[in-house]
Structures are given as structure tokens and as C-alpha cells.
Amino acid sequence: YSSANFDETVFDDPHSFDIGRDPNPHVGFGGGGAHYCVGANLAKLEIDLMFNAIADHLPDIRALAEPDRLRVGWLNGLKHFPVAYR
């Protein structure tokens, strides 16, 4: 059935608002299925092009640590990604 974030097998007490719910596999952007964001593939392509353009200008760029991700509500992104280059 189409529950859109109210599936009792996925969410404990799905009808209660819980800002700290963890894990929170909601369908906002990357949940998959019928509610998957129609712009997700375009956003992924844009990010890929952006990082490739940066790498073209800074060929020695390298990650210093794993990125600090931001995954809240409908946002999924990077908060901090330390890199080094020459």
C-alpha cells in the first residue's frame, strides 16, 4: 500500500513527529520507489560535472578525510570535505 513515510514495518510509531528519528529512511529525495525525486539524476549529474571540472583544474587534489555528511529532513549533502592540493 502507498504509505509514504507511514509504513509501520519501517518506522516505529510512524504517526508521531520525531525530529531525532534514527534511522530515518524517509522517501524525501533518495528513498526510492514511487516517491523518488524526479530531479535526483540531474542533481547527481551536476555534482559529477562540478567535481570533474575541479579535478581538471587541480589534478593533484586529494581527500584528507571522509566527508562530513548532512542528512536531515529532505537534505542530503556534504557539510565538510577536507582536501589538499598543490
PDB file of N, CA and C in Angstrom:
ATOM      1  N   TYR A   1       0.836  -1.184   0.000  1.00  0.00           N
ATOM      2  CA  TYR A   1       0.000   0.000   0.000  1.00  0.00           C
ATOM      3  C   TYR A   1       0.875   1.240   0.000  1.00  0.00           C
ATOM      4  N   SER A   2       0.347   2.354  -0.423  1.00  0.00           N
ATOM      5  CA  SER A   2       1.163   3.572  -0.508  1.00  0.00           C
ATOM      6  C   SER A   2       1.079   4.338   0.809  1.00  0.00           C
ATOM      7  N   SER A   3       2.096   4.184   1.618  1.00  0.00           N
ATOM      8  CA  SER A   3       2.067   4.791   2.947  1.00  0.00           C
ATOM      9  C   SER A   3       2.872   6.074   3.024  1.00  0.00           C
ATOM     10  N   ALA A   4       3.825   6.283   2.121  1.00  0.00           N
ATOM     11  CA  ALA A   4       4.649   7.499   2.082  1.00  0.00           C
ATOM     12  C   ALA A   4       5.102   7.944   3.460  1.00  0.00           C
ATOM     13  N   ASN A   5       6.042   7.225   4.033  1.00  0.00           N
ATOM     14  CA  ASN A   5       6.652   7.520   5.337  1.00  0.00           C
ATOM     15  C   ASN A   5       5.811   7.081   6.526  1.00  0.00           C
ATOM     16  N   PHE A   6       4.747   6.338   6.318  1.00  0.00           N
ATOM     17  CA  PHE A   6       3.923   5.870   7.432  1.00  0.00           C
ATOM     18  C   PHE A   6       3.896   4.347   7.527  1.00  0.00           C
ATOM     19  N   ASP A   7       4.869   3.686   6.924  1.00  0.00           N
ATOM     20  CA  ASP A   7       4.930   2.228   6.928  1.00  0.00           C
ATOM     21  C   ASP A   7       5.370   1.741   8.302  1.00  0.00           C
ATOM     22  N   GLU A   8       4.491   1.011   8.990  1.00  0.00           N
ATOM     23  CA  GLU A   8       4.785   0.529  10.342  1.00  0.00           C
ATOM     24  C   GLU A   8       5.951  -0.459  10.369  1.00  0.00           C
ATOM     25  N   THR A   9       6.243  -1.101   9.237  1.00  0.00           N
ATOM     26  CA  THR A   9       7.363  -2.040   9.219  1.00  0.00           C
ATOM     27  C   THR A   9       8.702  -1.325   9.086  1.00  0.00           C
ATOM     28  N   VAL A  10       8.682  -0.035   8.753  1.00  0.00           N
ATOM     29  CA  VAL A  10       9.903   0.750   8.586  1.00  0.00           C
ATOM     30  C   VAL A  10      10.085   1.739   9.732  1.00  0.00           C
ATOM     31  N   PHE A  11       8.995   2.363  10.170  1.00  0.00           N
ATOM     32  CA  PHE A  11       9.063   3.419  11.182  1.00  0.00           C
ATOM     33  C   PHE A  11       8.364   2.989  12.463  1.00  0.00           C
ATOM     34  N   ASP A  12       9.065   3.115  13.596  1.00  0.00           N
ATOM     35  CA  ASP A  12       8.412   2.938  14.885  1.00  0.00           C
ATOM     36  C   ASP A  12       7.503   4.133  15.107  1.00  0.00           C
ATOM     37  N   ASP A  13       6.261   3.881  15.447  1.00  0.00           N
ATOM     38  CA  ASP A  13       5.291   4.946  15.721  1.00  0.00           C
ATOM     39  C   ASP A  13       5.283   5.986  14.597  1.00  0.00           C
ATOM     40  N   PRO A  14       4.927   5.589  13.372  1.00  0.00           N
ATOM     41  CA  PRO A  14       5.047   6.477  12.209  1.00  0.00           C
ATOM     42  C   PRO A  14       4.180   7.730  12.251  1.00  0.00           C
ATOM     43  N   HIS A  15       3.154   7.750  13.075  1.00  0.00           N
ATOM     44  CA  HIS A  15       2.267   8.916  13.113  1.00  0.00           C
ATOM     45  C   HIS A  15       2.736   9.982  14.096  1.00  0.00           C
ATOM     46  N   SER A  16       3.841   9.734  14.803  1.00  0.00           N
ATOM     47  CA  SER A  16       4.388  10.729  15.731  1.00  0.00           C
ATOM     48  C   SER A  16       5.523  11.494  15.071  1.00  0.00           C
ATOM     49  N   PHE A  17       5.527  12.805  15.247  1.00  0.00           N
ATOM     50  CA  PHE A  17       6.613  13.638  14.738  1.00  0.00           C
ATOM     51  C   PHE A  17       7.814  13.462  15.653  1.00  0.00           C
ATOM     52  N   ASP A  18       8.938  13.019  15.094  1.00  0.00           N
ATOM     53  CA  ASP A  18      10.160  12.795  15.874  1.00  0.00           C
ATOM     54  C   ASP A  18      11.335  13.327  15.072  1.00  0.00           C
ATOM     55  N   ILE A  19      11.771  14.540  15.406  1.00  0.00           N
ATOM     56  CA  ILE A  19      12.847  15.178  14.645  1.00  0.00           C
ATOM     57  C   ILE A  19      14.169  14.423  14.780  1.00  0.00           C
ATOM     58  N   GLY A  20      14.326  13.652  15.846  1.00  0.00           N
ATOM     59  CA  GLY A  20      15.562  12.902  16.057  1.00  0.00           C
ATOM     60  C   GLY A  20      15.465  11.447  15.657  1.00  0.00           C
ATOM     61  N   ARG A  21      14.460  11.080  14.887  1.00  0.00           N
ATOM     62  CA  ARG A  21      14.265   9.678  14.493  1.00  0.00           C
ATOM     63  C   ARG A  21      15.526   9.146  13.803  1.00  0.00           C
ATOM     64  N   ASP A  22      15.990   7.993  14.288  1.00  0.00           N
ATOM     65  CA  ASP A  22      17.211   7.415  13.740  1.00  0.00           C
ATOM     66  C   ASP A  22      17.123   5.901  13.815  1.00  0.00           C
ATOM     67  N   PRO A  23      17.195   5.202  12.706  1.00  0.00           N
ATOM     68  CA  PRO A  23      17.373   5.721  11.353  1.00  0.00           C
ATOM     69  C   PRO A  23      16.066   6.318  10.839  1.00  0.00           C
ATOM     70  N   ASN A  24      16.179   7.131   9.811  1.00  0.00           N
ATOM     71  CA  ASN A  24      15.019   7.816   9.250  1.00  0.00           C
ATOM     72  C   ASN A  24      15.023   7.656   7.726  1.00  0.00           C
ATOM     73  N   PRO A  25      14.671   6.468   7.235  1.00  0.00           N
ATOM     74  CA  PRO A  25      14.729   6.205   5.790  1.00  0.00           C
ATOM     75  C   PRO A  25      13.505   6.729   5.042  1.00  0.00           C
ATOM     76  N   HIS A  26      13.223   8.003   5.191  1.00  0.00           N
ATOM     77  CA  HIS A  26      12.043   8.585   4.555  1.00  0.00           C
ATOM     78  C   HIS A  26      12.211   8.662   3.043  1.00  0.00           C
ATOM     79  N   VAL A  27      11.161   8.984   2.360  1.00  0.00           N
ATOM     80  CA  VAL A  27      11.171   8.976   0.899  1.00  0.00           C
ATOM     81  C   VAL A  27      11.415  10.349   0.293  1.00  0.00           C
ATOM     82  N   GLY A  28      11.886  11.321   1.067  1.00  0.00           N
ATOM     83  CA  GLY A  28      12.046  12.690   0.597  1.00  0.00           C
ATOM     84  C   GLY A  28      12.800  12.831  -0.712  1.00  0.00           C
ATOM     85  N   PHE A  29      14.044  12.400  -0.781  1.00  0.00           N
ATOM     86  CA  PHE A  29      14.818  12.536  -2.008  1.00  0.00           C
ATOM     87  C   PHE A  29      15.312  11.195  -2.523  1.00  0.00           C
ATOM     88  N   GLY A  30      15.957  10.427  -1.690  1.00  0.00           N
ATOM     89  CA  GLY A  30      16.602   9.223  -2.187  1.00  0.00           C
ATOM     90  C   GLY A  30      15.976   7.940  -1.713  1.00  0.00           C
ATOM     91  N   GLY A  31      14.750   7.990  -1.263  1.00  0.00           N
ATOM     92  CA  GLY A  31      14.114   6.808  -0.707  1.00  0.00           C
ATOM     93  C   GLY A  31      13.851   5.715  -1.716  1.00  0.00           C
ATOM     94  N   GLY A  32      13.741   6.062  -2.962  1.00  0.00           N
ATOM     95  CA  GLY A  32      13.457   5.078  -3.994  1.00  0.00           C
ATOM     96  C   GLY A  32      11.961   4.854  -4.133  1.00  0.00           C
ATOM     97  N   GLY A  33      11.604   3.991  -5.024  1.00  0.00           N
ATOM     98  CA  GLY A  33      10.200   3.680  -5.218  1.00  0.00           C
ATOM     99  C   GLY A  33       9.441   4.799  -5.899  1.00  0.00           C
ATOM    100  N   ALA A  34       8.138   4.794  -5.702  1.00  0.00           N
ATOM    101  CA  ALA A  34       7.255   5.738  -6.391  1.00  0.00           C
ATOM    102  C   ALA A  34       7.502   7.181  -5.985  1.00  0.00           C
ATOM    103  N   HIS A  35       8.079   7.400  -4.819  1.00  0.00           N
ATOM    104  CA  HIS A  35       8.262   8.762  -4.322  1.00  0.00           C
ATOM    105  C   HIS A  35       9.688   9.275  -4.519  1.00  0.00           C
ATOM    106  N   TYR A  36      10.471   8.626  -5.350  1.00  0.00           N
ATOM    107  CA  TYR A  36      11.847   9.046  -5.606  1.00  0.00           C
ATOM    108  C   TYR A  36      11.841  10.389  -6.326  1.00  0.00           C
ATOM    109  N   CYS A  37      12.741  11.288  -5.936  1.00  0.00           N
ATOM    110  CA  CYS A  37      12.791  12.635  -6.507  1.00  0.00           C
ATOM    111  C   CYS A  37      13.044  12.582  -8.016  1.00  0.00           C
ATOM    112  N   VAL A  38      12.202  13.255  -8.795  1.00  0.00           N
ATOM    113  CA  VAL A  38      12.357  13.240 -10.250  1.00  0.00           C
ATOM    114  C   VAL A  38      13.614  13.983 -10.695  1.00  0.00           C
ATOM    115  N   GLY A  39      14.153  14.852  -9.866  1.00  0.00           N
ATOM    116  CA  GLY A  39      15.360  15.599 -10.214  1.00  0.00           C
ATOM    117  C   GLY A  39      16.640  14.995  -9.675  1.00  0.00           C
ATOM    118  N   ALA A  40      16.558  13.843  -9.011  1.00  0.00           N
ATOM    119  CA  ALA A  40      17.737  13.249  -8.377  1.00  0.00           C
ATOM    120  C   ALA A  40      18.842  12.937  -9.386  1.00  0.00           C
ATOM    121  N   ASN A  41      18.499  12.381 -10.536  1.00  0.00           N
ATOM    122  CA  ASN A  41      19.531  12.035 -11.524  1.00  0.00           C
ATOM    123  C   ASN A  41      20.191  13.278 -12.102  1.00  0.00           C
ATOM    124  N   LEU A  42      19.427  14.341 -12.316  1.00  0.00           N
ATOM    125  CA  LEU A  42      20.005  15.595 -12.788  1.00  0.00           C
ATOM    126  C   LEU A  42      20.958  16.163 -11.736  1.00  0.00           C
ATOM    127  N   ALA A  43      20.562  16.135 -10.476  1.00  0.00           N
ATOM    128  CA  ALA A  43      21.423  16.633  -9.402  1.00  0.00           C
ATOM    129  C   ALA A  43      22.719  15.830  -9.325  1.00  0.00           C
ATOM    130  N   LYS A  44      22.629  14.512  -9.455  1.00  0.00           N
ATOM    131  CA  LYS A  44      23.833  13.669  -9.430  1.00  0.00           C
ATOM    132  C   LYS A  44      24.749  13.992 -10.607  1.00  0.00           C
ATOM    133  N   LEU A  45      24.185  14.209 -11.790  1.00  0.00           N
ATOM    134  CA  LEU A  45      24.977  14.574 -12.967  1.00  0.00           C
ATOM    135  C   LEU A  45      25.674  15.913 -12.746  1.00  0.00           C
ATOM    136  N   GLU A  46      24.953  16.897 -12.217  1.00  0.00           N
ATOM    137  CA  GLU A  46      25.541  18.216 -11.970  1.00  0.00           C
ATOM    138  C   GLU A  46      26.696  18.134 -10.979  1.00  0.00           C
ATOM    139  N   ILE A  47      26.534  17.342  -9.929  1.00  0.00           N
ATOM    140  CA  ILE A  47      27.600  17.175  -8.938  1.00  0.00           C
ATOM    141  C   ILE A  47      28.810  16.503  -9.577  1.00  0.00           C
ATOM    142  N   ASP A  48      28.572  15.470 -10.384  1.00  0.00           N
ATOM    143  CA  ASP A  48      29.659  14.773 -11.069  1.00  0.00           C
ATOM    144  C   ASP A  48      30.422  15.730 -11.984  1.00  0.00           C
ATOM    145  N   LEU A  49      29.701  16.537 -12.756  1.00  0.00           N
ATOM    146  CA  LEU A  49      30.344  17.505 -13.651  1.00  0.00           C
ATOM    147  C   LEU A  49      31.147  18.541 -12.866  1.00  0.00           C
ATOM    148  N   MET A  50      30.598  19.001 -11.749  1.00  0.00           N
ATOM    149  CA  MET A  50      31.285  20.002 -10.937  1.00  0.00           C
ATOM    150  C   MET A  50      32.602  19.449 -10.378  1.00  0.00           C
ATOM    151  N   PHE A  51      32.552  18.239  -9.804  1.00  0.00           N
ATOM    152  CA  PHE A  51      33.775  17.676  -9.239  1.00  0.00           C
ATOM    153  C   PHE A  51      34.796  17.333 -10.324  1.00  0.00           C
ATOM    154  N   ASN A  52      34.351  16.905 -11.494  1.00  0.00           N
ATOM    155  CA  ASN A  52      35.279  16.647 -12.593  1.00  0.00           C
ATOM    156  C   ASN A  52      35.931  17.936 -13.076  1.00  0.00           C
ATOM    157  N   ALA A  53      35.181  19.037 -13.117  1.00  0.00           N
ATOM    158  CA  ALA A  53      35.755  20.332 -13.517  1.00  0.00           C
ATOM    159  C   ALA A  53      36.799  20.789 -12.507  1.00  0.00           C
ATOM    160  N   ILE A  54      36.522  20.601 -11.230  1.00  0.00           N
ATOM    161  CA  ILE A  54      37.508  20.953 -10.195  1.00  0.00           C
ATOM    162  C   ILE A  54      38.757  20.102 -10.367  1.00  0.00           C
ATOM    163  N   ALA A  55      38.582  18.803 -10.592  1.00  0.00           N
ATOM    164  CA  ALA A  55      39.728  17.904 -10.758  1.00  0.00           C
ATOM    165  C   ALA A  55      40.543  18.254 -12.001  1.00  0.00           C
ATOM    166  N   ASP A  56      39.904  18.758 -13.058  1.00  0.00           N
ATOM    167  CA  ASP A  56      40.630  19.179 -14.259  1.00  0.00           C
ATOM    168  C   ASP A  56      41.574  20.337 -13.957  1.00  0.00           C
ATOM    169  N   HIS A  57      41.166  21.238 -13.078  1.00  0.00           N
ATOM    170  CA  HIS A  57      41.979  22.412 -12.741  1.00  0.00           C
ATOM    171  C   HIS A  57      42.946  22.146 -11.593  1.00  0.00           C
ATOM    172  N   LEU A  58      42.650  21.151 -10.784  1.00  0.00           N
ATOM    173  CA  LEU A  58      43.504  20.793  -9.645  1.00  0.00           C
ATOM    174  C   LEU A  58      43.771  19.290  -9.695  1.00  0.00           C
ATOM    175  N   PRO A  59      44.613  18.836 -10.632  1.00  0.00           N
ATOM    176  CA  PRO A  59      44.788  17.397 -10.826  1.00  0.00           C
ATOM    177  C   PRO A  59      45.375  16.667  -9.621  1.00  0.00           C
ATOM    178  N   ASP A  60      46.046  17.381  -8.721  1.00  0.00           N
ATOM    179  CA  ASP A  60      46.640  16.729  -7.553  1.00  0.00           C
ATOM    180  C   ASP A  60      45.739  16.796  -6.324  1.00  0.00           C
ATOM    181  N   ILE A  61      44.478  17.164  -6.496  1.00  0.00           N
ATOM    182  CA  ILE A  61      43.568  17.258  -5.352  1.00  0.00           C
ATOM    183  C   ILE A  61      43.337  15.867  -4.761  1.00  0.00           C
ATOM    184  N   ARG A  62      43.289  15.811  -3.441  1.00  0.00           N
ATOM    185  CA  ARG A  62      43.046  14.534  -2.769  1.00  0.00           C
ATOM    186  C   ARG A  62      42.278  14.779  -1.471  1.00  0.00           C
ATOM    187  N   ALA A  63      41.504  13.810  -1.102  1.00  0.00           N
ATOM    188  CA  ALA A  63      40.727  13.891   0.135  1.00  0.00           C
ATOM    189  C   ALA A  63      41.645  13.686   1.331  1.00  0.00           C
ATOM    190  N   LEU A  64      41.443  14.483   2.368  1.00  0.00           N
ATOM    191  CA  LEU A  64      42.196  14.325   3.610  1.00  0.00           C
ATOM    192  C   LEU A  64      41.437  13.492   4.635  1.00  0.00           C
ATOM    193  N   ALA A  65      40.143  13.402   4.460  1.00  0.00           N
ATOM    194  CA  ALA A  65      39.300  12.629   5.376  1.00  0.00           C
ATOM    195  C   ALA A  65      37.983  12.327   4.673  1.00  0.00           C
ATOM    196  N   GLU A  66      37.212  11.471   5.277  1.00  0.00           N
ATOM    197  CA  GLU A  66      35.879  11.201   4.760  1.00  0.00           C
ATOM    198  C   GLU A  66      35.025  12.459   4.896  1.00  0.00           C
ATOM    199  N   PRO A  67      34.121  12.703   3.979  1.00  0.00           N
ATOM    200  CA  PRO A  67      33.265  13.890   4.091  1.00  0.00           C
ATOM    201  C   PRO A  67      32.320  13.791   5.284  1.00  0.00           C
ATOM    202  N   ASP A  68      32.028  14.940   5.872  1.00  0.00           N
ATOM    203  CA  ASP A  68      31.031  15.035   6.934  1.00  0.00           C
ATOM    204  C   ASP A  68      29.708  15.313   6.239  1.00  0.00           C
ATOM    205  N   ARG A  69      28.812  14.345   6.275  1.00  0.00           N
ATOM    206  CA  ARG A  69      27.564  14.439   5.510  1.00  0.00           C
ATOM    207  C   ARG A  69      26.467  15.131   6.302  1.00  0.00           C
ATOM    208  N   LEU A  70      25.561  15.733   5.580  1.00  0.00           N
ATOM    209  CA  LEU A  70      24.363  16.343   6.137  1.00  0.00           C
ATOM    210  C   LEU A  70      23.174  15.552   5.614  1.00  0.00           C
ATOM    211  N   ARG A  71      22.514  14.834   6.503  1.00  0.00           N
ATOM    212  CA  ARG A  71      21.332  14.051   6.120  1.00  0.00           C
ATOM    213  C   ARG A  71      20.228  14.355   7.122  1.00  0.00           C
ATOM    214  N   VAL A  72      19.432  15.343   6.801  1.00  0.00           N
ATOM    215  CA  VAL A  72      18.313  15.728   7.661  1.00  0.00           C
ATOM    216  C   VAL A  72      17.111  16.058   6.793  1.00  0.00           C
ATOM    217  N   GLY A  73      15.960  15.727   7.267  1.00  0.00           N
ATOM    218  CA  GLY A  73      14.751  16.045   6.521  1.00  0.00           C
ATOM    219  C   GLY A  73      14.876  15.638   5.071  1.00  0.00           C
ATOM    220  N   TRP A  74      14.750  16.589   4.174  1.00  0.00           N
ATOM    221  CA  TRP A  74      14.827  16.287   2.745  1.00  0.00           C
ATOM    222  C   TRP A  74      16.183  16.646   2.153  1.00  0.00           C
ATOM    223  N   LEU A  75      17.171  16.973   2.999  1.00  0.00           N
ATOM    224  CA  LEU A  75      18.507  17.327   2.514  1.00  0.00           C
ATOM    225  C   LEU A  75      19.472  16.163   2.655  1.00  0.00           C
ATOM    226  N   ASN A  76      20.322  16.008   1.677  1.00  0.00           N
ATOM    227  CA  ASN A  76      21.392  15.022   1.717  1.00  0.00           C
ATOM    228  C   ASN A  76      22.572  15.651   0.995  1.00  0.00           C
ATOM    229  N   GLY A  77      23.581  16.020   1.732  1.00  0.00           N
ATOM    230  CA  GLY A  77      24.717  16.688   1.107  1.00  0.00           C
ATOM    231  C   GLY A  77      25.961  16.611   1.959  1.00  0.00           C
ATOM    232  N   LEU A  78      26.937  17.435   1.618  1.00  0.00           N
ATOM    233  CA  LEU A  78      28.191  17.489   2.352  1.00  0.00           C
ATOM    234  C   LEU A  78      28.243  18.764   3.178  1.00  0.00           C
ATOM    235  N   LYS A  79      28.596  18.625   4.450  1.00  0.00           N
ATOM    236  CA  LYS A  79      28.807  19.805   5.289  1.00  0.00           C
ATOM    237  C   LYS A  79      30.269  20.218   5.243  1.00  0.00           C
ATOM    238  N   HIS A  80      31.160  19.217   5.201  1.00  0.00           N
ATOM    239  CA  HIS A  80      32.591  19.489   5.287  1.00  0.00           C
ATOM    240  C   HIS A  80      33.326  18.361   4.573  1.00  0.00           C
ATOM    241  N   PHE A  81      34.239  18.719   3.682  1.00  0.00           N
ATOM    242  CA  PHE A  81      35.014  17.711   2.957  1.00  0.00           C
ATOM    243  C   PHE A  81      36.430  18.248   2.791  1.00  0.00           C
ATOM    244  N   PRO A  82      37.316  17.951   3.751  1.00  0.00           N
ATOM    245  CA  PRO A  82      38.679  18.488   3.687  1.00  0.00           C
ATOM    246  C   PRO A  82      39.492  17.855   2.556  1.00  0.00           C
ATOM    247  N   VAL A  83      40.156  18.714   1.779  1.00  0.00           N
ATOM    248  CA  VAL A  83      41.001  18.267   0.678  1.00  0.00           C
ATOM    249  C   VAL A  83      42.323  19.025   0.711  1.00  0.00           C
ATOM    250  N   ALA A  84      43.285  18.513  -0.013  1.00  0.00           N
ATOM    251  CA  ALA A  84      44.572  19.192  -0.182  1.00  0.00           C
ATOM    252  C   ALA A  84      44.925  19.163  -1.664  1.00  0.00           C
ATOM    253  N   TYR A  85      45.675  20.174  -2.097  1.00  0.00           N
ATOM    254  CA  TYR A  85      46.118  20.236  -3.488  1.00  0.00           C
ATOM    255  C   TYR A  85      47.396  21.059  -3.559  1.00  0.00           C
ATOM    256  N   ARG A  86      48.091  20.930  -4.692  1.00  0.00           N
ATOM    257  CA  ARG A  86      49.316  21.717  -4.892  1.00  0.00           C
ATOM    258  C   ARG A  86      49.068  22.827  -5.861  1.00  0.00           C
TER     259      ARG A  86
END
